[in-house]
Amino acid sequence: MESTSERQAHETASMPRKIAIIVHGGAWAIPDSLEARSRAGCKNAARTGYDILVDGGTAMDAVESAVRVLENDDVFDAGTGSVLNADGEVEMDAMIMDGETLNTGAVAALPGVANPISVAREVMDRTGHCLLVGQGAQKFADMWGHRTVPVDRLVTSGARAEYEAYKDGSYATPVADLFNGSDAAGHDTVGAVAVDDQGHVACATSTGGITMKRPGRVGDSPLVGCGGYADDLRGAVSATGHGESLMRWGAALRCLADLEQRQDAARAAGVACDADACAAAEHTLQGMLQRTGGRGGLIVVTRTGDVGCFATTPRMVWASAKGLPGQTEPHMCVGFEQADCTAQKTAMNDLKR
């Protein structure tokens, strides 16, 4: 008799292969002045990842490359767009996870590197560890040739202005303003999830943190099950928002558990088991808001190639690209408002028919 995992793997293998990637550039009250750049940056990242997938590349390579694009764009709070902690310094967090093997690598409180997601990938590929932090992470990055970047090149004038505005207050003030209020002034995490033509999924998440965080503070982004999770038997998730809330809720893993329940229900009902990724994300985040009071956003890809997203913040910028192996021009969606998640769900459902 087949086990549940064996049955799921058999069902996935018998389905038509789809390749898909969805990326996000953070969930917060993104001002109108950043809308065009945020949309363009996410679209560029999604297309970069899709081009890798359509050439037969792995989901791991696609999400790493997509997140590098976002880290190199200073409109986003990751890599070259990072913010300052209470000491006026940069400390970045990142993680990447392979859904085939469940291997993962992460860095936290990492200073001075332009692309922390690639250092996280090195941790996964070159060590027996899952997470390196602080100066240990910096030494490891130096060992493998990841260039050190001066703080002045990582932080924008906007991030410095934000630091000046909040530096005489407490950490609670930027948290309330940036994530849990209606008039945010800052920006947040980036991430990507993908499924390749072999049916393998991966996730990647990277952040420059929250303005005025205490030195040494680590958020959800580098933590497995919180800032991201990937499992070939279910799918992959990347999270964004208030880190402490996402950690307390175990948001990424909880979302995949919800997704699995929906897959099981569809299978029991004898209907197509293309799971509702948007509904899983929404249910997870609404539960987090009710239990913790924290807001955020999630992007999801299923093992069968469906994508979804949801946010409880005023806005979340995201972009998705989806197609069949060999399809060089993908179906792309780009979103900014909460309503765009519903439009994305409708568009992607159309591709199932």
mmCIF file of C-alpha atoms in Angstrom:
data_model
loop_
_atom_site.group_PDB
_atom_site.id
_atom_site.type_symbol
_atom_site.label_atom_id
_atom_site.label_comp_id
_atom_site.label_asym_id
_atom_site.label_seq_id
_atom_site.Cartn_x
_atom_site.Cartn_y
_atom_site.Cartn_z
ATOM 1 C CA MET A 1 0.000 0.000 0.000
ATOM 2 C CA GLU A 2 1.364 3.419 -0.976
ATOM 3 C CA SER A 3 2.176 5.920 1.745
ATOM 4 C CA THR A 4 0.748 9.440 1.544
ATOM 5 C CA SER A 5 4.098 10.843 0.393
ATOM 6 C CA GLU A 6 4.490 8.114 -2.255
ATOM 7 C CA ARG A 7 0.977 8.746 -3.544
ATOM 8 C CA GLN A 8 1.551 12.506 -3.703
ATOM 9 C CA ALA A 9 4.837 12.010 -5.560
ATOM 10 C CA HIS A 10 3.152 9.638 -8.036
ATOM 11 C CA GLU A 11 0.282 12.079 -8.626
ATOM 12 C CA THR A 12 2.664 14.976 -9.145
ATOM 13 C CA ALA A 13 4.758 12.966 -11.605
ATOM 14 C CA SER A 14 1.644 12.112 -13.648
ATOM 15 C CA MET A 15 0.542 15.745 -14.011
ATOM 16 C CA PRO A 16 1.600 18.003 -16.897
ATOM 17 C CA ARG A 17 4.748 19.852 -15.872
ATOM 18 C CA LYS A 18 4.476 23.581 -15.264
ATOM 19 C CA ILE A 19 7.276 25.955 -14.422
ATOM 20 C CA ALA A 20 6.483 28.941 -12.258
ATOM 21 C CA ILE A 21 8.013 31.608 -10.065
ATOM 22 C CA ILE A 22 6.529 34.348 -7.918
ATOM 23 C CA VAL A 23 8.562 37.047 -6.145
ATOM 24 C CA HIS A 24 7.730 39.759 -3.648
ATOM 25 C CA GLY A 25 9.354 43.063 -2.778
ATOM 26 C CA GLY A 26 7.822 43.505 0.668
ATOM 27 C CA ALA A 27 4.464 44.000 2.358
ATOM 28 C CA TRP A 28 3.866 47.474 3.832
ATOM 29 C CA ALA A 29 2.122 50.734 2.962
ATOM 30 C CA ILE A 30 4.257 51.355 -0.121
ATOM 31 C CA PRO A 31 3.924 55.011 -1.166
ATOM 32 C CA ASP A 32 2.735 55.933 -4.641
ATOM 33 C CA SER A 33 6.153 57.432 -5.376
ATOM 34 C CA LEU A 34 7.745 53.961 -5.241
ATOM 35 C CA GLU A 35 5.042 52.062 -7.115
ATOM 36 C CA ALA A 36 6.579 52.177 -10.598
ATOM 37 C CA ARG A 37 10.078 51.189 -9.428
ATOM 38 C CA SER A 38 8.729 48.472 -7.148
ATOM 39 C CA ARG A 39 6.619 46.932 -9.900
ATOM 40 C CA ALA A 40 9.469 47.093 -12.412
ATOM 41 C CA GLY A 41 11.954 45.581 -9.979
ATOM 42 C CA CYS A 42 9.716 42.630 -9.144
ATOM 43 C CA LYS A 43 8.842 42.043 -12.787
ATOM 44 C CA ASN A 44 12.533 42.012 -13.687
ATOM 45 C CA ALA A 45 13.290 39.538 -10.891
ATOM 46 C CA ALA A 46 10.450 37.200 -11.862
ATOM 47 C CA ARG A 47 11.506 37.219 -15.508
ATOM 48 C CA THR A 48 15.114 36.519 -14.532
ATOM 49 C CA GLY A 49 14.033 33.483 -12.536
ATOM 50 C CA TYR A 50 11.662 32.274 -15.245
ATOM 51 C CA ASP A 51 14.358 32.460 -17.917
ATOM 52 C CA ILE A 52 16.470 30.108 -15.804
ATOM 53 C CA LEU A 53 13.548 27.697 -15.421
ATOM 54 C CA VAL A 54 12.674 27.694 -19.119
ATOM 55 C CA ASP A 55 16.311 26.856 -19.944
ATOM 56 C CA GLY A 56 16.007 23.756 -17.761
ATOM 57 C CA GLY A 57 17.551 25.326 -14.663
ATOM 58 C CA THR A 58 16.649 24.357 -11.123
ATOM 59 C CA ALA A 59 14.175 26.039 -8.820
ATOM 60 C CA MET A 60 17.097 26.699 -6.459
ATOM 61 C CA ASP A 61 19.026 28.620 -9.096
ATOM 62 C CA ALA A 62 15.887 30.514 -10.128
ATOM 63 C CA VAL A 63 15.012 31.770 -6.642
ATOM 64 C CA GLU A 64 18.610 32.687 -5.806
ATOM 65 C CA SER A 65 19.004 34.658 -9.032
ATOM 66 C CA ALA A 66 15.633 36.389 -8.640
ATOM 67 C CA VAL A 67 16.441 37.470 -5.089
ATOM 68 C CA ARG A 68 19.862 38.733 -6.181
ATOM 69 C CA VAL A 69 18.084 41.006 -8.664
ATOM 70 C CA LEU A 70 15.961 42.386 -5.830
ATOM 71 C CA GLU A 71 18.972 42.750 -3.505
ATOM 72 C CA ASN A 72 20.748 44.786 -6.188
ATOM 73 C CA ASP A 73 17.796 47.199 -6.512
ATOM 74 C CA ASP A 74 17.871 49.804 -3.752
ATOM 75 C CA VAL A 75 14.115 50.351 -3.845
ATOM 76 C CA PHE A 76 13.885 47.160 -1.759
ATOM 77 C CA ASP A 77 15.035 46.567 1.822
ATOM 78 C CA ALA A 78 17.595 43.843 1.110
ATOM 79 C CA GLY A 79 21.216 43.987 0.059
ATOM 80 C CA THR A 80 21.814 47.463 -1.381
ATOM 81 C CA GLY A 81 18.567 48.851 0.041
ATOM 82 C CA SER A 82 19.075 47.803 3.668
ATOM 83 C CA VAL A 83 18.084 49.930 6.652
ATOM 84 C CA LEU A 84 19.984 50.960 9.796
ATOM 85 C CA ASN A 85 19.744 49.411 13.238
ATOM 86 C CA ALA A 86 19.776 51.371 16.504
ATOM 87 C CA ASP A 87 23.554 51.781 16.284
ATOM 88 C CA GLY A 88 23.347 53.107 12.728
ATOM 89 C CA GLU A 89 24.741 49.881 11.247
ATOM 90 C CA VAL A 90 23.518 47.347 8.680
ATOM 91 C CA GLU A 91 22.735 43.748 9.652
ATOM 92 C CA MET A 92 21.125 41.532 7.009
ATOM 93 C CA ASP A 93 19.343 38.173 7.178
ATOM 94 C CA ALA A 94 18.683 35.643 4.387
ATOM 95 C CA MET A 95 17.730 32.011 3.835
ATOM 96 C CA ILE A 96 17.295 29.558 0.963
ATOM 97 C CA MET A 97 15.727 26.082 1.010
ATOM 98 C CA ASP A 98 15.630 23.149 -1.393
ATOM 99 C CA GLY A 99 12.265 21.355 -1.428
ATOM 100 C CA GLU A 100 13.729 18.147 -2.874
ATOM 101 C CA THR A 101 16.249 17.489 -0.095
ATOM 102 C CA LEU A 102 14.976 19.850 2.637
ATOM 103 C CA ASN A 103 18.512 21.226 2.788
ATOM 104 C CA THR A 104 18.703 24.859 3.816
ATOM 105 C CA GLY A 105 21.263 27.572 4.401
ATOM 106 C CA ALA A 106 20.908 30.908 6.152
ATOM 107 C CA VAL A 107 22.788 33.902 7.498
ATOM 108 C CA ALA A 108 21.742 36.408 10.132
ATOM 109 C CA ALA A 109 23.070 39.746 11.411
ATOM 110 C CA LEU A 110 25.440 39.750 8.439
ATOM 111 C CA PRO A 111 27.126 43.113 7.778
ATOM 112 C CA GLY A 112 28.635 44.445 4.594
ATOM 113 C CA VAL A 113 27.701 41.960 1.831
ATOM 114 C CA ALA A 114 25.783 42.984 -1.284
ATOM 115 C CA ASN A 115 24.078 39.624 -1.839
ATOM 116 C CA PRO A 116 23.400 37.788 1.432
ATOM 117 C CA ILE A 117 21.185 35.236 -0.367
ATOM 118 C CA SER A 118 24.242 33.867 -2.149
ATOM 119 C CA VAL A 119 26.120 33.585 1.142
ATOM 120 C CA ALA A 120 23.145 31.619 2.483
ATOM 121 C CA ARG A 121 23.400 29.330 -0.558
ATOM 122 C CA GLU A 122 27.100 28.793 0.213
ATOM 123 C CA VAL A 123 26.215 27.842 3.802
ATOM 124 C CA MET A 124 23.875 25.176 2.427
ATOM 125 C CA ASP A 125 26.251 23.883 -0.226
ATOM 126 C CA ARG A 126 29.602 24.063 1.569
ATOM 127 C CA THR A 127 28.941 23.398 5.274
ATOM 128 C CA GLY A 128 27.062 20.949 7.444
ATOM 129 C CA HIS A 129 25.304 23.892 9.118
ATOM 130 C CA CYS A 130 21.969 25.566 8.468
ATOM 131 C CA LEU A 131 22.618 29.046 9.908
ATOM 132 C CA LEU A 132 25.658 31.268 10.463
ATOM 133 C CA VAL A 133 25.406 34.619 12.261
ATOM 134 C CA GLY A 134 27.275 37.871 12.786
ATOM 135 C CA GLN A 135 31.032 37.926 12.466
ATOM 136 C CA GLY A 136 31.110 34.182 11.831
ATOM 137 C CA ALA A 137 28.873 34.680 8.827
ATOM 138 C CA GLN A 138 31.059 37.576 7.663
ATOM 139 C CA LYS A 139 34.240 35.507 7.902
ATOM 140 C CA PHE A 140 32.568 32.708 5.958
ATOM 141 C CA ALA A 141 31.448 35.175 3.264
ATOM 142 C CA ASP A 142 34.989 36.544 2.986
ATOM 143 C CA MET A 143 36.370 33.000 2.699
ATOM 144 C CA TRP A 144 34.266 32.328 -0.381
ATOM 145 C CA GLY A 145 34.908 35.643 -2.095
ATOM 146 C CA HIS A 146 31.676 37.545 -1.448
ATOM 147 C CA ARG A 147 32.575 41.184 -1.788
ATOM 148 C CA THR A 148 32.350 43.470 1.220
ATOM 149 C CA VAL A 149 30.420 46.665 0.548
ATOM 150 C CA PRO A 150 30.741 49.873 2.622
ATOM 151 C CA VAL A 151 27.648 50.858 4.597
ATOM 152 C CA ASP A 152 27.301 54.041 2.546
ATOM 153 C CA ARG A 153 26.729 51.929 -0.571
ATOM 154 C CA LEU A 154 24.159 49.679 1.101
ATOM 155 C CA VAL A 155 21.992 52.407 2.621
ATOM 156 C CA THR A 156 19.953 54.922 0.649
ATOM 157 C CA SER A 157 19.319 58.535 1.598
ATOM 158 C CA GLY A 158 15.729 57.534 2.320
ATOM 159 C CA ALA A 159 16.856 54.873 4.787
ATOM 160 C CA ARG A 160 19.108 57.411 6.534
ATOM 161 C CA ALA A 161 16.246 59.891 6.753
ATOM 162 C CA GLU A 162 14.050 57.168 8.233
ATOM 163 C CA TYR A 163 16.740 56.391 10.816
ATOM 164 C CA GLU A 164 17.004 60.068 11.775
ATOM 165 C CA ALA A 165 13.228 60.258 12.159
ATOM 166 C CA TYR A 166 13.062 57.266 14.508
ATOM 167 C CA LYS A 167 16.409 57.290 16.351
ATOM 168 C CA ASP A 168 15.154 59.156 19.420
ATOM 169 C CA GLY A 169 12.226 56.784 19.919
ATOM 170 C CA SER A 170 11.783 53.069 20.548
ATOM 171 C CA TYR A 171 11.741 50.046 18.255
ATOM 172 C CA ALA A 172 7.973 49.766 18.759
ATOM 173 C CA THR A 173 7.342 53.003 16.869
ATOM 174 C CA PRO A 174 8.726 51.963 13.467
ATOM 175 C CA VAL A 175 7.092 48.536 13.846
ATOM 176 C CA ALA A 176 3.704 50.153 14.385
ATOM 177 C CA ASP A 177 4.231 52.594 11.530
ATOM 178 C CA LEU A 178 5.841 50.287 8.988
ATOM 179 C CA PHE A 179 3.729 47.156 9.331
ATOM 180 C CA ASN A 180 0.788 47.465 11.674
ATOM 181 C CA GLY A 181 -0.397 50.968 10.857
ATOM 182 C CA SER A 182 -1.963 52.510 7.803
ATOM 183 C CA ASP A 183 0.702 55.142 7.083
ATOM 184 C CA ALA A 184 4.009 53.346 6.665
ATOM 185 C CA ALA A 185 7.229 55.118 5.818
ATOM 186 C CA GLY A 186 9.667 52.240 5.326
ATOM 187 C CA HIS A 187 10.167 49.054 3.359
ATOM 188 C CA ASP A 188 10.647 45.372 3.927
ATOM 189 C CA THR A 189 11.871 41.915 2.928
ATOM 190 C CA VAL A 190 12.180 40.375 -0.549
ATOM 191 C CA GLY A 191 11.611 36.766 -1.532
ATOM 192 C CA ALA A 192 10.959 34.214 -4.265
ATOM 193 C CA VAL A 193 9.444 30.743 -4.616
ATOM 194 C CA ALA A 194 9.588 28.535 -7.718
ATOM 195 C CA VAL A 195 8.887 25.105 -9.177
ATOM 196 C CA ASP A 196 11.047 23.707 -11.983
ATOM 197 C CA ASP A 197 10.409 21.258 -14.830
ATOM 198 C CA GLN A 198 11.346 18.331 -12.594
ATOM 199 C CA GLY A 199 8.663 19.280 -10.066
ATOM 200 C CA HIS A 200 11.154 20.469 -7.453
ATOM 201 C CA VAL A 201 10.366 23.597 -5.423
ATOM 202 C CA ALA A 202 12.563 26.123 -3.618
ATOM 203 C CA CYS A 203 12.243 29.309 -1.599
ATOM 204 C CA ALA A 204 14.540 32.246 -0.852
ATOM 205 C CA THR A 205 14.040 35.222 1.462
ATOM 206 C CA SER A 206 16.324 38.194 2.189
ATOM 207 C CA THR A 207 16.008 41.332 4.283
ATOM 208 C CA GLY A 208 17.879 44.371 5.528
ATOM 209 C CA GLY A 209 15.736 44.354 8.676
ATOM 210 C CA ILE A 210 13.602 46.985 10.397
ATOM 211 C CA THR A 211 14.841 50.498 11.097
ATOM 212 C CA MET A 212 15.982 50.959 14.708
ATOM 213 C CA LYS A 213 16.077 47.246 15.522
ATOM 214 C CA ARG A 214 18.379 46.363 18.392
ATOM 215 C CA PRO A 215 21.852 45.254 17.229
ATOM 216 C CA GLY A 216 21.873 41.474 16.977
ATOM 217 C CA ARG A 217 18.110 41.229 16.476
ATOM 218 C CA VAL A 218 17.169 38.479 14.021
ATOM 219 C CA GLY A 219 13.780 38.433 12.340
ATOM 220 C CA ASP A 220 11.806 35.707 10.632
ATOM 221 C CA SER A 221 13.576 35.838 7.264
ATOM 222 C CA PRO A 222 16.470 33.404 7.941
ATOM 223 C CA LEU A 223 14.428 31.017 10.091
ATOM 224 C CA VAL A 224 13.145 27.793 8.541
ATOM 225 C CA GLY A 225 9.353 27.586 8.813
ATOM 226 C CA CYS A 226 8.990 31.286 9.586
ATOM 227 C CA GLY A 227 10.500 33.359 6.762
ATOM 228 C CA GLY A 228 10.280 30.534 4.259
ATOM 229 C CA TYR A 229 9.854 26.829 3.702
ATOM 230 C CA ALA A 230 10.048 24.455 0.727
ATOM 231 C CA ASP A 231 8.908 20.844 0.446
ATOM 232 C CA ASP A 232 8.391 19.024 -2.852
ATOM 233 C CA LEU A 233 5.398 17.189 -1.383
ATOM 234 C CA ARG A 234 3.508 20.433 -0.737
ATOM 235 C CA GLY A 235 5.059 23.583 -2.209
ATOM 236 C CA ALA A 236 7.108 26.587 -1.151
ATOM 237 C CA VAL A 237 6.427 29.821 0.732
ATOM 238 C CA SER A 238 8.281 33.092 1.349
ATOM 239 C CA ALA A 239 7.104 35.524 4.022
ATOM 240 C CA THR A 240 7.353 39.270 4.542
ATOM 241 C CA GLY A 241 6.102 41.614 7.254
ATOM 242 C CA HIS A 242 6.540 41.982 11.003
ATOM 243 C CA GLY A 243 9.230 39.434 11.829
ATOM 244 C CA GLU A 244 8.369 38.773 15.446
ATOM 245 C CA SER A 245 4.747 38.014 14.520
ATOM 246 C CA LEU A 246 5.780 35.748 11.636
ATOM 247 C CA MET A 247 8.115 33.875 14.007
ATOM 248 C CA ARG A 248 5.505 33.442 16.732
ATOM 249 C CA TRP A 249 3.019 32.163 14.164
ATOM 250 C CA GLY A 250 5.452 29.934 12.255
ATOM 251 C CA ALA A 251 3.900 31.501 9.195
ATOM 252 C CA ALA A 252 5.615 29.724 6.304
ATOM 253 C CA LEU A 253 5.247 26.192 7.648
ATOM 254 C CA ARG A 254 1.699 26.890 8.838
ATOM 255 C CA CYS A 255 0.780 28.081 5.338
ATOM 256 C CA LEU A 256 2.078 24.859 3.784
ATOM 257 C CA ALA A 257 0.144 22.800 6.342
ATOM 258 C CA ASP A 258 -3.006 24.670 5.320
ATOM 259 C CA LEU A 259 -2.146 24.058 1.672
ATOM 260 C CA GLU A 260 -1.704 20.340 2.324
ATOM 261 C CA GLN A 261 -5.125 20.133 3.989
ATOM 262 C CA ARG A 262 -6.687 21.724 0.919
ATOM 263 C CA GLN A 263 -4.863 19.278 -1.340
ATOM 264 C CA ASP A 264 -6.078 16.335 0.754
ATOM 265 C CA ALA A 265 -9.663 17.634 0.737
ATOM 266 C CA ALA A 266 -9.608 18.039 -3.040
ATOM 267 C CA ARG A 267 -8.217 14.526 -3.462
ATOM 268 C CA ALA A 268 -10.849 13.029 -1.139
ATOM 269 C CA ALA A 269 -13.588 14.794 -3.100
ATOM 270 C CA GLY A 270 -12.253 13.331 -6.331
ATOM 271 C CA VAL A 271 -11.588 16.716 -7.909
ATOM 272 C CA ALA A 272 -8.465 18.171 -9.448
ATOM 273 C CA CYS A 273 -5.973 18.764 -6.632
ATOM 274 C CA ASP A 274 -4.710 22.123 -7.890
ATOM 275 C CA ALA A 275 -4.687 23.659 -4.423
ATOM 276 C CA ASP A 276 -5.828 27.176 -3.723
ATOM 277 C CA ALA A 277 -2.545 28.844 -2.833
ATOM 278 C CA CYS A 278 -4.173 32.241 -2.335
ATOM 279 C CA ALA A 279 -6.689 30.855 0.156
ATOM 280 C CA ALA A 280 -3.949 29.129 2.145
ATOM 281 C CA ALA A 281 -1.971 32.375 2.347
ATOM 282 C CA GLU A 282 -5.033 34.387 3.332
ATOM 283 C CA HIS A 283 -6.122 31.946 6.029
ATOM 284 C CA THR A 284 -2.613 31.875 7.505
ATOM 285 C CA LEU A 285 -2.236 35.658 7.624
ATOM 286 C CA GLN A 286 -5.717 36.364 8.955
ATOM 287 C CA GLY A 287 -5.027 33.887 11.744
ATOM 288 C CA MET A 288 -1.716 35.612 12.507
ATOM 289 C CA LEU A 289 -3.433 38.998 12.664
ATOM 290 C CA GLN A 290 -6.068 37.693 15.052
ATOM 291 C CA ARG A 291 -3.655 35.897 17.354
ATOM 292 C CA THR A 292 -0.600 38.193 17.320
ATOM 293 C CA GLY A 293 -1.863 41.516 15.963
ATOM 294 C CA GLY A 294 0.940 41.450 13.386
ATOM 295 C CA ARG A 295 0.610 41.998 9.651
ATOM 296 C CA GLY A 296 2.488 40.595 6.703
ATOM 297 C CA GLY A 297 2.380 38.962 3.302
ATOM 298 C CA LEU A 298 3.006 35.530 1.779
ATOM 299 C CA ILE A 299 3.801 34.225 -1.682
ATOM 300 C CA VAL A 300 3.185 30.565 -2.470
ATOM 301 C CA VAL A 301 3.904 28.066 -5.237
ATOM 302 C CA THR A 302 2.359 24.586 -5.180
ATOM 303 C CA ARG A 303 4.040 21.376 -6.246
ATOM 304 C CA THR A 304 1.812 21.392 -9.346
ATOM 305 C CA GLY A 305 2.844 24.880 -10.455
ATOM 306 C CA ASP A 306 0.062 27.112 -9.182
ATOM 307 C CA VAL A 307 1.044 30.403 -7.523
ATOM 308 C CA GLY A 308 -0.723 32.660 -5.056
ATOM 309 C CA CYS A 309 -0.242 35.522 -2.634
ATOM 310 C CA PHE A 310 -1.998 37.522 0.060
ATOM 311 C CA ALA A 311 -1.163 40.416 2.402
ATOM 312 C CA THR A 312 -2.787 42.000 5.432
ATOM 313 C CA THR A 313 -0.711 45.160 4.985
ATOM 314 C CA PRO A 314 -2.053 48.019 2.847
ATOM 315 C CA ARG A 315 0.111 46.939 -0.081
ATOM 316 C CA MET A 316 2.479 44.190 -1.193
ATOM 317 C CA VAL A 317 4.394 44.340 -4.464
ATOM 318 C CA TRP A 318 4.850 41.019 -6.290
ATOM 319 C CA ALA A 319 5.267 39.536 -9.741
ATOM 320 C CA SER A 320 4.755 36.049 -11.120
ATOM 321 C CA ALA A 321 5.758 34.222 -14.295
ATOM 322 C CA LYS A 322 4.307 30.885 -15.329
ATOM 323 C CA GLY A 323 4.348 28.605 -18.353
ATOM 324 C CA LEU A 324 5.151 25.196 -19.738
ATOM 325 C CA PRO A 325 8.686 23.872 -20.251
ATOM 326 C CA GLY A 326 10.011 25.402 -23.469
ATOM 327 C CA GLN A 327 7.528 28.296 -23.364
ATOM 328 C CA THR A 328 9.916 31.232 -23.685
ATOM 329 C CA GLU A 329 7.245 33.905 -23.175
ATOM 330 C CA PRO A 330 5.538 33.312 -19.826
ATOM 331 C CA HIS A 331 2.177 34.440 -18.587
ATOM 332 C CA MET A 332 3.130 37.271 -16.211
ATOM 333 C CA CYS A 333 1.202 39.089 -13.501
ATOM 334 C CA VAL A 334 2.367 42.058 -11.417
ATOM 335 C CA GLY A 335 0.512 43.251 -8.326
ATOM 336 C CA PHE A 336 0.612 46.117 -5.881
ATOM 337 C CA GLU A 337 -2.767 46.444 -4.143
ATOM 338 C CA GLN A 338 -4.534 43.752 -2.095
ATOM 339 C CA ALA A 339 -7.126 43.400 -4.864
ATOM 340 C CA ASP A 340 -4.362 42.418 -7.277
ATOM 341 C CA CYS A 341 -3.993 39.086 -5.431
ATOM 342 C CA THR A 342 -7.559 38.203 -6.401
ATOM 343 C CA ALA A 343 -6.912 39.213 -10.002
ATOM 344 C CA GLN A 344 -3.762 37.086 -10.017
ATOM 345 C CA LYS A 345 -5.716 34.083 -8.705
ATOM 346 C CA THR A 346 -8.281 34.437 -11.492
ATOM 347 C CA ALA A 347 -5.617 34.788 -14.171
ATOM 348 C CA MET A 348 -3.678 31.781 -12.966
ATOM 349 C CA ASN A 349 -6.818 29.665 -12.664
ATOM 350 C CA ASP A 350 -7.514 30.446 -16.316
ATOM 351 C CA LEU A 351 -4.249 28.698 -17.204
ATOM 352 C CA LYS A 352 -5.538 25.415 -15.737
ATOM 353 C CA ARG A 353 -8.213 25.143 -18.397
#
